[in-house]
Short mmCIF file of C-alpha atoms in Angstrom, two decimals:
data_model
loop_
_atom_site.label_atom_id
_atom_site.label_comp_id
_atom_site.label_asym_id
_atom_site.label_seq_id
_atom_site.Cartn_x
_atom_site.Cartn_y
_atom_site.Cartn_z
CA UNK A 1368 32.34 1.19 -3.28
CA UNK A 1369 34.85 3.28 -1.24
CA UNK A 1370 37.90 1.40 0.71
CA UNK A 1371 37.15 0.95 4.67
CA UNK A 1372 32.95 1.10 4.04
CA UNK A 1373 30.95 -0.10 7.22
CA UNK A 1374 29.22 -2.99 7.18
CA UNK A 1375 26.07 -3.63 6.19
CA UNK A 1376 22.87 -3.70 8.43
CA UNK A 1377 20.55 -6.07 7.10
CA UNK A 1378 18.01 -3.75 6.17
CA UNK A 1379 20.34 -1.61 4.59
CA UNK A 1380 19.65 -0.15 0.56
CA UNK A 1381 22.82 -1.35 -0.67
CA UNK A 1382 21.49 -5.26 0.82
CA UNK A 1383 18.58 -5.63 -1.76
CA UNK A 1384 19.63 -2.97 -4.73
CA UNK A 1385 23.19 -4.06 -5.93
CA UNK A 1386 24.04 -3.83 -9.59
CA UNK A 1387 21.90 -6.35 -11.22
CA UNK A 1388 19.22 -6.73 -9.09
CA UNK A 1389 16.06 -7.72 -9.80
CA UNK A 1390 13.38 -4.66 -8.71
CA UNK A 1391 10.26 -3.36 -8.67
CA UNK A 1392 9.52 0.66 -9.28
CA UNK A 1393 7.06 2.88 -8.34
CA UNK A 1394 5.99 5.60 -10.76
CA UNK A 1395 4.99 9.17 -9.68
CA UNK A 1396 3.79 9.98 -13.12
CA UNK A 1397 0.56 11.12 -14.11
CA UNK A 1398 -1.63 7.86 -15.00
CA UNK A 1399 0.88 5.17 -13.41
CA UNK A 1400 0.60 6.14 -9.51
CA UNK A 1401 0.06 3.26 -7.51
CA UNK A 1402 1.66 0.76 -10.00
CA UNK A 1403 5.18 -0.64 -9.70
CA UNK A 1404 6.95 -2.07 -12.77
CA UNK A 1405 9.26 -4.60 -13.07
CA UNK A 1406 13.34 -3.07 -13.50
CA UNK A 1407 16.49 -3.95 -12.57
CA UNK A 1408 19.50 -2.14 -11.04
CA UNK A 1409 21.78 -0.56 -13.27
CA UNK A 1410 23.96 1.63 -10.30
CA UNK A 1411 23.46 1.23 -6.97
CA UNK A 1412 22.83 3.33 -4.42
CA UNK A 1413 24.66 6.75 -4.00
CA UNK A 1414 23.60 9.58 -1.39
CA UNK A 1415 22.69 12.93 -3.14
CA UNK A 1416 21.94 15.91 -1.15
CA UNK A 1417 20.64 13.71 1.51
CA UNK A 1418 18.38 11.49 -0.81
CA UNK A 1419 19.93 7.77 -1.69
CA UNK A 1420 19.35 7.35 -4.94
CA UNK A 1421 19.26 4.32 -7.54
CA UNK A 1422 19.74 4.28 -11.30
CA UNK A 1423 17.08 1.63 -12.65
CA UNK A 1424 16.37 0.03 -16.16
CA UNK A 1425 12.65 -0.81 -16.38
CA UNK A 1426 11.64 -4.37 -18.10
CA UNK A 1427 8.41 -3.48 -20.18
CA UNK A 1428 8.73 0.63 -20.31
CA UNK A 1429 10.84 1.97 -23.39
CA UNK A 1430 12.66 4.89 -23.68
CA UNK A 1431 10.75 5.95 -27.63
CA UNK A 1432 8.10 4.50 -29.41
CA UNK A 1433 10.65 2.39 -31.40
CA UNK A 1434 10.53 0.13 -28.35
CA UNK A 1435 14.39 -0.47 -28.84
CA UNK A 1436 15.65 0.42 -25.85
CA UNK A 1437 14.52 0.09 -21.99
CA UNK A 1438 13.82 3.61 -20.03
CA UNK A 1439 16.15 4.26 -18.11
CA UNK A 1440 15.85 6.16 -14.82
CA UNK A 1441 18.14 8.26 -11.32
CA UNK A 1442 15.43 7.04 -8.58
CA UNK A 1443 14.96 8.01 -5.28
CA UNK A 1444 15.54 4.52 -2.87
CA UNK A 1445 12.10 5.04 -1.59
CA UNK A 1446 10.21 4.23 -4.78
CA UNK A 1447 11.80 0.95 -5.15
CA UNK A 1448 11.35 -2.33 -3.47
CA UNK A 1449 12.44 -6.30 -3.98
CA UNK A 1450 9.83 -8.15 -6.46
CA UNK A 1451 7.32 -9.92 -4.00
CA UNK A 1452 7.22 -13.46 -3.35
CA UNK A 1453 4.34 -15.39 -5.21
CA UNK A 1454 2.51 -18.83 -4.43
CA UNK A 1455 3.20 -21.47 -7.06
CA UNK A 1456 -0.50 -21.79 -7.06
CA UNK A 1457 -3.25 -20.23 -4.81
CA UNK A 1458 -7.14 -19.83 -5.45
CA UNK A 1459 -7.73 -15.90 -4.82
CA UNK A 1460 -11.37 -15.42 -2.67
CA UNK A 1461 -14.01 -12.95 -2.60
CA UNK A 1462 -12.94 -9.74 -0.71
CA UNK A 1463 -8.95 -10.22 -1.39
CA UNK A 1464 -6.44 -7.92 -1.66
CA UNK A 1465 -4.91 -8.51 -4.65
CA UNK A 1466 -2.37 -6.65 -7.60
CA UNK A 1467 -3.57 -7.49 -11.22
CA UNK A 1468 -1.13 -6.82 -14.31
CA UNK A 1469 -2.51 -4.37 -16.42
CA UNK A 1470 -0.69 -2.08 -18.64
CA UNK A 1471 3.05 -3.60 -18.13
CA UNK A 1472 2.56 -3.31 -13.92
CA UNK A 1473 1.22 -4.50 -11.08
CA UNK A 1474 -1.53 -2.50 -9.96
CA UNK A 1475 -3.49 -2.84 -6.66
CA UNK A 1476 -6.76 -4.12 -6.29
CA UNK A 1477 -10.13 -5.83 -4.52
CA UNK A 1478 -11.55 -9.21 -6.09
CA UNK A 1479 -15.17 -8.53 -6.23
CA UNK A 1480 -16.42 -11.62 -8.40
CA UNK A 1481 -15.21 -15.05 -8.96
CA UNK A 1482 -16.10 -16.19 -12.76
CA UNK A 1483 -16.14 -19.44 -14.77
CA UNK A 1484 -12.07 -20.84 -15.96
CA UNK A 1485 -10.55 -18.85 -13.18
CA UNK A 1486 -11.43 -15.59 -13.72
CA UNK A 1487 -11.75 -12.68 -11.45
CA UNK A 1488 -13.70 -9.33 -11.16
CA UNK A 1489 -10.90 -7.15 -9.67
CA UNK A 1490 -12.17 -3.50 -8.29
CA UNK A 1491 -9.12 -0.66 -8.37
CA UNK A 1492 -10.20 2.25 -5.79
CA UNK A 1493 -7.97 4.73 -6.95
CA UNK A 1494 -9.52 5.15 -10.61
CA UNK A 1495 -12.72 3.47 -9.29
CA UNK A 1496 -12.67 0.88 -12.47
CA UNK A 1497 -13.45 -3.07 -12.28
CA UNK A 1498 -11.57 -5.38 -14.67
CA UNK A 1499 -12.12 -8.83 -15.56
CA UNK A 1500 -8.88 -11.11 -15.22
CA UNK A 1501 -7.64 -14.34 -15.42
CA UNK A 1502 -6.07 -16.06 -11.93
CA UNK A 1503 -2.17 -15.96 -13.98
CA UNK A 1504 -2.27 -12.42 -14.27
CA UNK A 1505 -3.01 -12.05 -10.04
CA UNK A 1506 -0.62 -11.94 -7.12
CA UNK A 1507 -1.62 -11.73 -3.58
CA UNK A 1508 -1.07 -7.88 -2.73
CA UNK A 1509 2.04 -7.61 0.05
CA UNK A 1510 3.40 -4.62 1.22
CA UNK A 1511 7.22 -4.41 1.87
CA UNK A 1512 8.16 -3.26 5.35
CA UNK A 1513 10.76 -2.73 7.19
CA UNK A 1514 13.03 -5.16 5.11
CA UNK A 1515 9.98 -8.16 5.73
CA UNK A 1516 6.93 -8.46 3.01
CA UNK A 1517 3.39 -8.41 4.83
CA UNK A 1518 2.31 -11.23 4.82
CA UNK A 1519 5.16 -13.82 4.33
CA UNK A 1520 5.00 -16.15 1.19
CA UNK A 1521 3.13 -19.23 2.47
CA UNK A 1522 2.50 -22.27 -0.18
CA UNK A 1523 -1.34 -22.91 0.51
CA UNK A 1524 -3.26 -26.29 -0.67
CA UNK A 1525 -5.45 -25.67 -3.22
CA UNK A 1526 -8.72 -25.15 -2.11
CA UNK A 1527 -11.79 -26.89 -3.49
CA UNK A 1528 -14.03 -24.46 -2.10
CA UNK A 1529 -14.43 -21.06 -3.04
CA UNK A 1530 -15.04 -18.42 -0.11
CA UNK A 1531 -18.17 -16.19 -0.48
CA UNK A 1532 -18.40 -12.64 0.36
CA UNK A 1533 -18.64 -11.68 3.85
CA UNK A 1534 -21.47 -10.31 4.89
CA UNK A 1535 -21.02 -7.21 6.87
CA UNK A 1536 -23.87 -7.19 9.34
CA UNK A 1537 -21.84 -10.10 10.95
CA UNK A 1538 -19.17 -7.59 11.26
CA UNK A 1539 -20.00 -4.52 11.70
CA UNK A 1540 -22.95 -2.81 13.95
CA UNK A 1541 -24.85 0.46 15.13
CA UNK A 1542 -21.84 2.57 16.56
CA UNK A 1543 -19.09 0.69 15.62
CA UNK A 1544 -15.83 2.67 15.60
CA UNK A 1545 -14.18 2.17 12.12
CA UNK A 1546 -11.87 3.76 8.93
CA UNK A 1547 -13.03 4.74 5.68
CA UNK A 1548 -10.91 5.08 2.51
CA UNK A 1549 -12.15 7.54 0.14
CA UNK A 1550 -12.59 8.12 -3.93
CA UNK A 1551 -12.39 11.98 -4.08
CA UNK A 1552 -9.70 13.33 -6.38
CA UNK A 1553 -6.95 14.75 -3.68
CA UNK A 1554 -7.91 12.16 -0.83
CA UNK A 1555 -7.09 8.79 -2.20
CA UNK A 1556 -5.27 6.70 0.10
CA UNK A 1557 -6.21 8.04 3.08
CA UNK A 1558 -8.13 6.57 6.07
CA UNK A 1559 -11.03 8.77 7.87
CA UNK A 1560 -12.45 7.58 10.84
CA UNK A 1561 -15.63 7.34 11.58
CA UNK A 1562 -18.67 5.34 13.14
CA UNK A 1563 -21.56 2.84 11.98
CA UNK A 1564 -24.97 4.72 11.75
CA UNK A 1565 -26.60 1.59 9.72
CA UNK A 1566 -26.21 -1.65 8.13
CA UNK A 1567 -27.58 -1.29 4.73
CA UNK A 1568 -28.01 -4.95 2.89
CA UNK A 1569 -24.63 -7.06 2.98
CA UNK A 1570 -22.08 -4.36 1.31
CA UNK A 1571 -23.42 -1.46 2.14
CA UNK A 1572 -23.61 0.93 5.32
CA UNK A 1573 -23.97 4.25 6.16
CA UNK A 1574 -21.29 6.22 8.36
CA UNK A 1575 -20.37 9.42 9.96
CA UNK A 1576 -17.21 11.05 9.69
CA UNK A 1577 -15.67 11.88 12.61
CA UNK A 1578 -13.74 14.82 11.36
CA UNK A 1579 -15.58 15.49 8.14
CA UNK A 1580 -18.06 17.54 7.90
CA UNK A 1581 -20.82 18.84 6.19
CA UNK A 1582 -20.19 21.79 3.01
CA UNK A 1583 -22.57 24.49 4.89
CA UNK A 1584 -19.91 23.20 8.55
CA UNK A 1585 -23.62 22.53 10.47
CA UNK A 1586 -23.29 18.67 11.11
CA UNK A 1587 -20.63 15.51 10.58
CA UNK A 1588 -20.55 14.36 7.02
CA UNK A 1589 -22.73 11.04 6.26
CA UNK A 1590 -22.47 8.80 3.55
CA UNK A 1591 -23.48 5.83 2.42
CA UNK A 1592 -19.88 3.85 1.84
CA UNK A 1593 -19.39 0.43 0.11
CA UNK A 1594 -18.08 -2.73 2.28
CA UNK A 1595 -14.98 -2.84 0.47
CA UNK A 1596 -13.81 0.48 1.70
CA UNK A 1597 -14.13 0.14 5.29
CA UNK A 1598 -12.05 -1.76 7.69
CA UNK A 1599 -12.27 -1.98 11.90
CA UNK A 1600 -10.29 1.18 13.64
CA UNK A 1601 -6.66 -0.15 14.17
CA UNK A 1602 -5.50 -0.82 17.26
CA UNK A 1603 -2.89 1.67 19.39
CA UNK A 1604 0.23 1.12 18.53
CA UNK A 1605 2.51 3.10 21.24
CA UNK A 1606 6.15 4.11 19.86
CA UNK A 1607 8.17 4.18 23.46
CA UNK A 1608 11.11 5.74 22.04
CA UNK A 1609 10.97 6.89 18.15
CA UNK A 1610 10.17 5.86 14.48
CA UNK A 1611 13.01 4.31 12.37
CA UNK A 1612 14.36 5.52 9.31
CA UNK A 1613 12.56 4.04 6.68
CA UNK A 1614 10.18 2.84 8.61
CA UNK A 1615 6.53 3.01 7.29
CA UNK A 1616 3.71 4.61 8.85
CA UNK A 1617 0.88 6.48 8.52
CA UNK A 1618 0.41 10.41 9.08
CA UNK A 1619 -2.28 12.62 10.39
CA UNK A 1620 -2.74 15.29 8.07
CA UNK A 1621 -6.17 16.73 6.58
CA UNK A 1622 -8.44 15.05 8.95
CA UNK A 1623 -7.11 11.58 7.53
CA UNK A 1624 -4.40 8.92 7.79
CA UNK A 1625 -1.90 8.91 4.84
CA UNK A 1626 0.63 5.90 4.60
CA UNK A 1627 4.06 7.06 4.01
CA UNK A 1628 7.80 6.25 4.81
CA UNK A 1629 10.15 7.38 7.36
CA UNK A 1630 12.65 9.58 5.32
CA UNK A 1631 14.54 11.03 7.80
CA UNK A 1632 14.87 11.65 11.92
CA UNK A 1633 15.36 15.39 12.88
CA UNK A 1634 15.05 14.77 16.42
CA UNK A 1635 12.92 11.82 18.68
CA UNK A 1636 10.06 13.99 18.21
CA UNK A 1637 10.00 15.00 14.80
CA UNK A 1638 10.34 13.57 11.31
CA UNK A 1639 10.21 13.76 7.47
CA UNK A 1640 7.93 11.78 5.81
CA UNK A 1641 7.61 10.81 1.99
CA UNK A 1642 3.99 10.14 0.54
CA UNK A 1643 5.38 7.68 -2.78
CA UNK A 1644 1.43 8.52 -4.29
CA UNK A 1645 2.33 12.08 -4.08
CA UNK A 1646 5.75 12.12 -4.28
CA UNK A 1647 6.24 14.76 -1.62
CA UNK A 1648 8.02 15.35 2.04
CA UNK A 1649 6.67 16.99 4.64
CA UNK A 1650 7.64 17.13 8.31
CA UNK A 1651 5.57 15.97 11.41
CA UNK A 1652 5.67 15.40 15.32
CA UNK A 1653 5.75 12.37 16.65
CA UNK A 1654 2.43 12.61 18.31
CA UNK A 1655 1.01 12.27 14.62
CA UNK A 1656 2.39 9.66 13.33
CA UNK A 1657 1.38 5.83 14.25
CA UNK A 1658 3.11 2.50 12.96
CA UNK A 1659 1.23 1.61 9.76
CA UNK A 1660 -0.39 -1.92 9.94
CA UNK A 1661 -2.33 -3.51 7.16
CA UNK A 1662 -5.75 -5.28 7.98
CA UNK A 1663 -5.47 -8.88 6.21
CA UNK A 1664 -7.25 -11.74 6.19
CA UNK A 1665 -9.11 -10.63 9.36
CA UNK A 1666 -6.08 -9.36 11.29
CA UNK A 1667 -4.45 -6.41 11.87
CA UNK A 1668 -0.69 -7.04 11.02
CA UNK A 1669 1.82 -4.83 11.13
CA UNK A 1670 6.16 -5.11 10.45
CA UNK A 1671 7.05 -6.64 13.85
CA UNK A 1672 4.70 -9.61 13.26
CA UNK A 1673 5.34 -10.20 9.73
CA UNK A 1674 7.43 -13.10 10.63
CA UNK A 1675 4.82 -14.99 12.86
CA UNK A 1676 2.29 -14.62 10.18
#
């Protein structure tokens, strides 16, 4: 480091990715998106044509098929993240959020079914798959913000019974305003809203867009969505003044909400943000961008209440 460097905020890069330090990486190639690996820090953070960026050793990715030597990588700050707390033991439920290690990362999923000697059904949205996998290989899925993971680490007792899937006519009804997340190649990730036309069985209801529309533009799109990728319509979250650097949110672009990060302030009313699934930047107003908040465990949660959790 240079002679006569500020000090440190606490939420600063250089806190949590010092030479040595343990990591996790996200991947924007083809195949891993969505995953993060396990790496540690070989150089820490230096700014580059106003990008901070990290030079990282990954744990189970080699650099050749001889397998003799880690990958190396220069990453961008915003791909990387501390490794997430983990329970010393916790029975995962029906309807969890949850990442599963699969092909040397963490990848995140759904638990759809609990099976016999802990194992658990897990459903992955973005390549619409379900895998079968035993409890060691789960974490509960935590998202890191603003220097705080979502939710906290929290040693639970063991439960002796297993939670069953919620039913969604006890949660949902006729004209209920709500977000869907969506399959299509080119709009994972994103949220759409839209309302409840009909309760169909326990998992299954049928919605209208609210933006989407039909291919011949006559009528709002309908479909007929899964449970497991709907959630209630968040609540407002007003930003008095303006979003932080680094600070994650979510951006209104193509009808949808896409979560992204904070990557730098241009002015109070306008900002760039990076999309890590895409690995792109792209600049926005204030007026469409709202503080991203994660519904869990039946409550909306967001960075400023991670702590309370």
């Amino acid at each position: 480091m240079v002679p006569r460097q500020k000090p440190l905020t606490p939420n600063s890069p250089m806190d949590y990715f010092k030479k040595g330090a343990e990591i996790e990486i996200s991947s924007d190639e083809d195949g891993f998106r969505g995953a993060w690996f396990a790496g540690t820090v070989v150089k820490p953070p230096a700014k580059k044509k106003n990008k901070t960026l990290v030079v990282v050793e990954y744990k189970t990715i080699m650099a050749d098929e001889s397998g003799a030597n880690p990958l190396r990588e220069t990453m961008d700050v915003l791909q990387l993240r501390p490794p997430p707390p983990r329970e010393r033991s916790r029975t995962f439920q029906i309807s969890e959020e949850v990442d599963a290690y699969y092909n040397d990362g963490w990848w995140e999923g759904v638990i759809t079914e609990a099976h016999e000697n802990s194992r658990f059904a897990v459903f992955f949205r973005t390549s619409r798959e379900q895998l079968e996998f035993s409890e060691n290989d789960l974490r509960l899925h935590r998202e890191w913000i603003n220097g705080n993971w979502v939710p906290p680490l929290e040693e639970e007792k063991v439960k002796t019974e297993e939670k069953s899937a919620v039913d969604v006519s006890s949660v949902f009804s006729e004209g209920t305003l709500v977000e869907v997340s969506s399959d299509e190649d080119g709009f994972q990730g994103a949220w759409f809203a839209a309302t409840i036309v009909k309760v169909i069985g326990k998992d299954k209801l049928m919605i209208e867009y609210k933006s989407l529309r039909t291919d011949d533009d006559t009528d709002f799109l309908r479909e007929e969505v899964d449970a497991l990728h709907i959630r209630p319509y968040p609540p407002e979250t007003v930003v008095v003044d303006r979003f932080n650097l680094l600070e994650e949110v979510d951006a209104l672009y193509n009808d949808g909400w896409w979560v992204g990060v904070i990557s730098k302030v241009l002015s109070r009313s306008c900002y760039v943000v990076y999309f890590r699934s895409t690995n792109e930047e792209m600049k926005f107003d204030h007026s469409d961008l709202r503080l991203h908040q994660d519904w869990i465990d039946g409550k909306w949660v967001k960075a400023s209440q991670a702590l309370e959790l």
